[in-house]
């Protein structure tokens, strides 16, 4: 039995969850006052009956519910059952209220922050005994590039955000030809480099040139490396992307952002 504890002022949101849970688990397995308590029923008796059968107690926490004596009675009784191992309490935050200290020992579902669909999916996973983890950083990149202009020189800064990158080899994607652009590693005495025409092919059938710069030192957080690009002719410099060599001859695009000075 899933017991839904809430304040009537929050029904507009809570009922969306209740109906979806009813569709999944069946109405007889969801205690929701709108259908579990009918005219002529004793409210307290029905509440006690629902709490007695409850295995999962959903406490919809809001400023409204925290100010309700009836809801307070429900969740305090549920805490007593939880201490005896008879039920599991899942707080569901509906607004920017302050969670009661006694509930902070449990992770809560944050509908206010994450939205209805995410909250519902987490509640269903909990009810089914599934792990609620879902990746949040699927597009993670330790490396990031920032670009800006210093006069007529384009500077691209390559940064390691979290940990050292042992392969400091990069390719800068451009439409410029070798006769139109000069490049170097800023403040480097020695570094490997090369211009590779038609080296980058996109899924759309486009082809670009690549300027390879191998920085002489590993890139570690707080110690970025810089590439400088200058025009040899009147043709403007265009750098469209930055690739990092992850393994020999294997390259991965890294984010490139404009830097505001």
Tab-separated table of C-alpha atoms in Angstrom:
chain	number	residue	atom	x	y	z
A	1	UNK	CA	0.000	0.000	0.000
A	2	UNK	CA	1.256	3.469	-0.941
A	3	UNK	CA	-0.087	6.159	1.392
A	4	UNK	CA	-0.246	9.674	-0.064
A	5	UNK	CA	-0.009	12.300	2.671
A	6	UNK	CA	-0.653	15.869	1.546
A	7	UNK	CA	-2.538	19.060	2.221
A	8	UNK	CA	-5.696	19.764	0.225
A	9	UNK	CA	-4.228	23.070	-1.008
A	10	UNK	CA	-1.631	21.056	-2.934
A	11	UNK	CA	-4.113	18.704	-4.642
A	12	UNK	CA	-3.646	20.250	-8.081
A	13	UNK	CA	-0.123	18.807	-8.199
A	14	UNK	CA	-0.457	15.810	-5.877
A	15	UNK	CA	-3.439	14.395	-7.760
A	16	UNK	CA	-1.363	14.181	-10.946
A	17	UNK	CA	1.007	11.844	-9.108
A	18	UNK	CA	-1.837	9.927	-7.429
A	19	UNK	CA	-3.619	9.214	-10.723
A	20	UNK	CA	-0.427	8.053	-12.430
A	21	UNK	CA	0.381	5.755	-9.494
A	22	UNK	CA	-3.181	4.397	-9.595
A	23	UNK	CA	-2.772	3.596	-13.291
A	24	UNK	CA	0.458	1.716	-12.574
A	25	UNK	CA	-0.267	-0.077	-9.282
A	26	UNK	CA	-4.073	-0.114	-9.112
A	27	UNK	CA	-6.441	2.022	-7.049
A	28	UNK	CA	-6.681	-0.509	-4.199
A	29	UNK	CA	-2.918	-0.210	-3.651
A	30	UNK	CA	-2.933	3.588	-3.352
A	31	UNK	CA	-4.365	5.335	-0.289
A	32	UNK	CA	-5.451	8.734	-1.560
A	33	UNK	CA	-8.206	10.446	0.392
A	34	UNK	CA	-10.203	11.498	-2.679
A	35	UNK	CA	-11.058	7.873	-3.493
A	36	UNK	CA	-10.078	6.035	-0.294
A	37	UNK	CA	-12.457	7.981	1.968
A	38	UNK	CA	-16.069	8.049	0.816
A	39	UNK	CA	-19.114	9.887	2.268
A	40	UNK	CA	-20.145	8.261	5.549
A	41	UNK	CA	-16.664	6.852	6.274
A	42	UNK	CA	-14.944	7.804	9.510
A	43	UNK	CA	-11.966	9.928	8.479
A	44	UNK	CA	-9.725	8.935	11.405
A	45	UNK	CA	-10.633	5.249	11.078
A	46	UNK	CA	-9.852	5.263	7.361
A	47	UNK	CA	-6.583	7.111	7.961
A	48	UNK	CA	-5.567	4.542	10.571
A	49	UNK	CA	-6.523	1.712	8.245
A	50	UNK	CA	-4.419	3.182	5.456
A	51	UNK	CA	-1.455	3.794	7.747
A	52	UNK	CA	-1.674	0.250	9.126
A	53	UNK	CA	-1.436	-1.244	5.626
A	54	UNK	CA	1.089	1.307	4.393
A	55	UNK	CA	4.459	0.026	3.137
A	56	UNK	CA	5.478	3.207	1.327
A	57	UNK	CA	4.526	6.594	2.810
A	58	UNK	CA	4.731	9.483	0.345
A	59	UNK	CA	4.867	12.720	2.303
A	60	UNK	CA	4.324	15.696	-0.009
A	61	UNK	CA	6.232	18.372	1.863
A	62	UNK	CA	5.184	21.990	1.374
A	63	UNK	CA	4.523	25.077	3.403
A	64	UNK	CA	0.864	24.042	3.341
A	65	UNK	CA	1.408	20.486	4.574
A	66	UNK	CA	3.905	21.514	7.260
A	67	UNK	CA	1.247	23.849	8.652
A	68	UNK	CA	-1.458	21.154	8.725
A	69	UNK	CA	-2.106	19.338	12.010
A	70	UNK	CA	-3.747	16.402	10.204
A	71	UNK	CA	-0.765	15.906	7.902
A	72	UNK	CA	1.562	16.289	10.885
A	73	UNK	CA	-0.290	13.472	12.645
A	74	UNK	CA	0.027	11.266	9.554
A	75	UNK	CA	3.740	11.639	9.019
A	76	UNK	CA	4.599	11.399	12.705
A	77	UNK	CA	2.706	8.090	12.855
A	78	UNK	CA	4.572	6.982	9.742
A	79	UNK	CA	7.887	7.792	11.428
A	80	UNK	CA	6.910	5.516	14.323
A	81	UNK	CA	6.229	2.721	11.836
A	82	UNK	CA	9.506	3.447	10.057
A	83	UNK	CA	11.500	3.060	13.288
A	84	UNK	CA	9.926	-0.382	13.656
A	85	UNK	CA	10.888	-1.290	10.095
A	86	UNK	CA	7.254	-1.486	8.980
A	87	UNK	CA	7.198	1.263	6.380
A	88	UNK	CA	9.432	3.464	4.257
A	89	UNK	CA	9.005	7.239	4.189
A	90	UNK	CA	9.716	9.130	0.969
A	91	UNK	CA	9.449	12.926	1.344
A	92	UNK	CA	8.477	14.703	-1.881
A	93	UNK	CA	9.317	18.412	-1.834
A	94	UNK	CA	6.680	20.555	-3.552
A	95	UNK	CA	7.966	24.083	-2.911
A	96	UNK	CA	10.897	25.950	-1.392
A	97	UNK	CA	9.944	24.998	2.161
A	98	UNK	CA	12.536	23.997	4.755
A	99	UNK	CA	12.522	20.231	5.243
A	100	UNK	CA	11.838	19.088	8.842
A	101	UNK	CA	15.103	18.049	10.489
A	102	UNK	CA	13.818	14.568	11.300
A	103	UNK	CA	13.211	13.927	7.584
A	104	UNK	CA	16.688	14.980	6.493
A	105	UNK	CA	17.992	11.517	7.371
A	106	UNK	CA	16.176	10.320	4.226
A	107	UNK	CA	16.918	11.402	0.682
A	108	UNK	CA	13.879	13.133	-0.731
A	109	UNK	CA	12.317	13.423	-4.171
A	110	UNK	CA	12.641	17.044	-5.258
A	111	UNK	CA	9.627	17.757	-7.469
A	112	UNK	CA	10.089	21.502	-6.937
A	113	UNK	CA	13.585	21.434	-8.425
A	114	UNK	CA	13.331	18.613	-10.978
A	115	UNK	CA	9.733	18.713	-12.209
A	116	UNK	CA	6.744	16.370	-12.220
A	117	UNK	CA	7.953	13.727	-14.680
A	118	UNK	CA	11.336	13.208	-13.035
A	119	UNK	CA	9.721	13.035	-9.597
A	120	UNK	CA	7.126	10.528	-10.778
A	121	UNK	CA	9.762	8.306	-12.349
A	122	UNK	CA	11.765	8.307	-9.119
A	123	UNK	CA	8.679	7.476	-7.035
A	124	UNK	CA	7.770	4.563	-9.326
A	125	UNK	CA	11.355	3.268	-9.223
A	126	UNK	CA	11.338	3.408	-5.418
A	127	UNK	CA	7.984	1.621	-5.243
A	128	UNK	CA	9.332	-1.100	-7.549
A	129	UNK	CA	12.556	-1.429	-5.578
A	130	UNK	CA	14.705	-0.110	-8.426
A	131	UNK	CA	17.704	2.159	-8.043
A	132	UNK	CA	16.713	5.761	-8.838
A	133	UNK	CA	20.119	6.770	-10.215
A	134	UNK	CA	20.167	8.270	-13.689
A	135	UNK	CA	23.234	9.871	-15.311
A	136	UNK	CA	23.276	13.653	-15.116
A	137	UNK	CA	26.623	14.292	-16.776
A	138	UNK	CA	26.504	12.147	-19.907
A	139	UNK	CA	28.327	14.837	-21.928
A	140	UNK	CA	31.165	15.284	-19.448
A	141	UNK	CA	34.400	16.847	-20.671
A	142	UNK	CA	37.397	17.458	-18.431
A	143	UNK	CA	38.879	19.687	-21.124
A	144	UNK	CA	37.335	22.931	-22.279
A	145	UNK	CA	38.610	25.655	-24.615
A	146	UNK	CA	38.051	29.401	-24.393
A	147	UNK	CA	38.789	31.803	-27.240
A	148	UNK	CA	39.196	35.561	-27.434
A	149	UNK	CA	40.963	38.221	-29.475
A	150	UNK	CA	43.980	40.269	-28.456
A	151	UNK	CA	44.121	42.846	-31.231
A	152	UNK	CA	44.431	40.838	-34.448
A	153	UNK	CA	45.620	37.687	-32.662
A	154	UNK	CA	43.203	34.900	-31.753
A	155	UNK	CA	43.994	33.217	-28.424
A	156	UNK	CA	42.606	29.783	-27.546
A	157	UNK	CA	43.071	28.611	-23.965
A	158	UNK	CA	42.899	24.858	-23.259
A	159	UNK	CA	41.911	24.103	-19.662
A	160	UNK	CA	41.729	20.909	-17.594
A	161	UNK	CA	38.831	21.444	-15.201
A	162	UNK	CA	39.174	18.518	-12.790
A	163	UNK	CA	42.289	16.384	-13.335
A	164	UNK	CA	45.526	16.151	-15.310
A	165	UNK	CA	45.401	15.320	-19.008
A	166	UNK	CA	48.553	13.332	-19.865
A	167	UNK	CA	48.215	13.760	-23.656
A	168	UNK	CA	48.522	17.498	-24.445
A	169	UNK	CA	47.905	17.132	-28.198
A	170	UNK	CA	45.237	19.247	-29.899
A	171	UNK	CA	43.922	19.936	-33.386
A	172	UNK	CA	42.264	23.237	-34.249
A	173	UNK	CA	39.667	22.991	-37.010
A	174	UNK	CA	39.827	25.759	-39.607
A	175	UNK	CA	38.815	26.746	-43.122
A	176	UNK	CA	42.004	28.782	-43.552
A	177	UNK	CA	44.800	27.452	-45.729
A	178	UNK	CA	48.394	27.144	-44.571
A	179	UNK	CA	49.248	30.271	-46.565
A	180	UNK	CA	46.601	32.311	-44.711
A	181	UNK	CA	47.304	31.562	-41.048
A	182	UNK	CA	50.255	31.415	-38.666
A	183	UNK	CA	50.091	29.579	-35.358
A	184	UNK	CA	52.177	28.774	-32.322
A	185	UNK	CA	52.081	27.579	-28.749
A	186	UNK	CA	52.120	30.698	-26.575
A	187	UNK	CA	55.156	30.996	-24.274
A	188	UNK	CA	56.546	27.644	-25.462
A	189	UNK	CA	60.198	27.232	-26.442
A	190	UNK	CA	59.730	23.925	-28.267
A	191	UNK	CA	56.558	22.203	-29.463
A	192	UNK	CA	55.449	19.873	-32.228
A	193	UNK	CA	53.068	21.247	-34.815
A	194	UNK	CA	51.729	20.677	-38.282
A	195	UNK	CA	49.142	21.833	-40.807
A	196	UNK	CA	46.923	19.016	-42.069
A	197	UNK	CA	44.767	19.903	-45.096
A	198	UNK	CA	41.385	18.176	-45.475
A	199	UNK	CA	41.951	16.221	-42.264
A	200	UNK	CA	38.543	16.671	-40.624
A	201	UNK	CA	35.419	15.182	-42.195
A	202	UNK	CA	31.945	15.790	-40.780
A	203	UNK	CA	28.814	13.675	-41.003
A	204	UNK	CA	27.322	16.307	-43.294
A	205	UNK	CA	30.015	15.676	-45.899
A	206	UNK	CA	32.037	18.806	-45.103
A	207	UNK	CA	35.832	18.855	-44.987
A	208	UNK	CA	38.062	21.152	-42.912
A	209	UNK	CA	41.743	21.673	-42.342
A	210	UNK	CA	43.370	20.944	-38.987
A	211	UNK	CA	46.241	22.708	-37.241
A	212	UNK	CA	47.957	20.318	-34.860
A	213	UNK	CA	49.701	21.682	-31.784
A	214	UNK	CA	51.327	19.343	-29.253
A	215	UNK	CA	51.930	21.307	-26.075
A	216	UNK	CA	55.199	20.451	-24.302
A	217	UNK	CA	53.609	19.930	-20.872
A	218	UNK	CA	50.666	18.012	-19.465
A	219	UNK	CA	47.574	20.120	-18.859
A	220	UNK	CA	46.620	20.231	-15.185
A	221	UNK	CA	43.932	22.246	-13.380
A	222	UNK	CA	45.119	25.801	-12.839
A	223	UNK	CA	47.830	25.567	-15.516
A	224	UNK	CA	46.209	25.926	-18.963
A	225	UNK	CA	48.019	25.964	-22.304
A	226	UNK	CA	47.511	28.628	-24.960
A	227	UNK	CA	47.501	28.601	-28.750
A	228	UNK	CA	47.942	31.789	-30.807
A	229	UNK	CA	46.682	32.337	-34.353
A	230	UNK	CA	47.440	35.298	-36.629
A	231	UNK	CA	46.482	36.109	-40.203
A	232	UNK	CA	49.155	36.125	-42.906
A	233	UNK	CA	46.807	37.722	-45.439
A	234	UNK	CA	43.602	39.740	-45.491
A	235	UNK	CA	41.527	36.546	-45.148
A	236	UNK	CA	39.927	36.453	-41.660
A	237	UNK	CA	40.942	33.717	-39.241
A	238	UNK	CA	38.276	31.084	-38.619
A	239	UNK	CA	38.687	28.391	-35.936
A	240	UNK	CA	35.501	26.289	-35.729
A	241	UNK	CA	36.419	23.676	-33.159
A	242	UNK	CA	39.060	22.015	-31.017
A	243	UNK	CA	39.901	18.296	-30.989
A	244	UNK	CA	41.891	16.479	-28.308
A	245	UNK	CA	43.909	13.323	-28.989
A	246	UNK	CA	42.616	10.758	-26.472
A	247	UNK	CA	44.617	7.844	-27.904
A	248	UNK	CA	47.032	7.572	-30.789
A	249	UNK	CA	45.218	8.883	-33.869
A	250	UNK	CA	41.898	9.033	-32.011
A	251	UNK	CA	40.418	12.494	-31.523
A	252	UNK	CA	37.486	13.834	-29.542
A	253	UNK	CA	35.858	17.246	-29.801
A	254	UNK	CA	35.955	19.420	-26.679
A	255	UNK	CA	33.654	22.370	-25.880
A	256	UNK	CA	34.874	25.758	-27.128
A	257	UNK	CA	33.364	28.920	-25.671
A	258	UNK	CA	33.883	32.633	-26.203
A	259	UNK	CA	35.659	34.263	-23.271
A	260	UNK	CA	34.598	37.726	-22.141
A	261	UNK	CA	37.557	39.761	-20.914
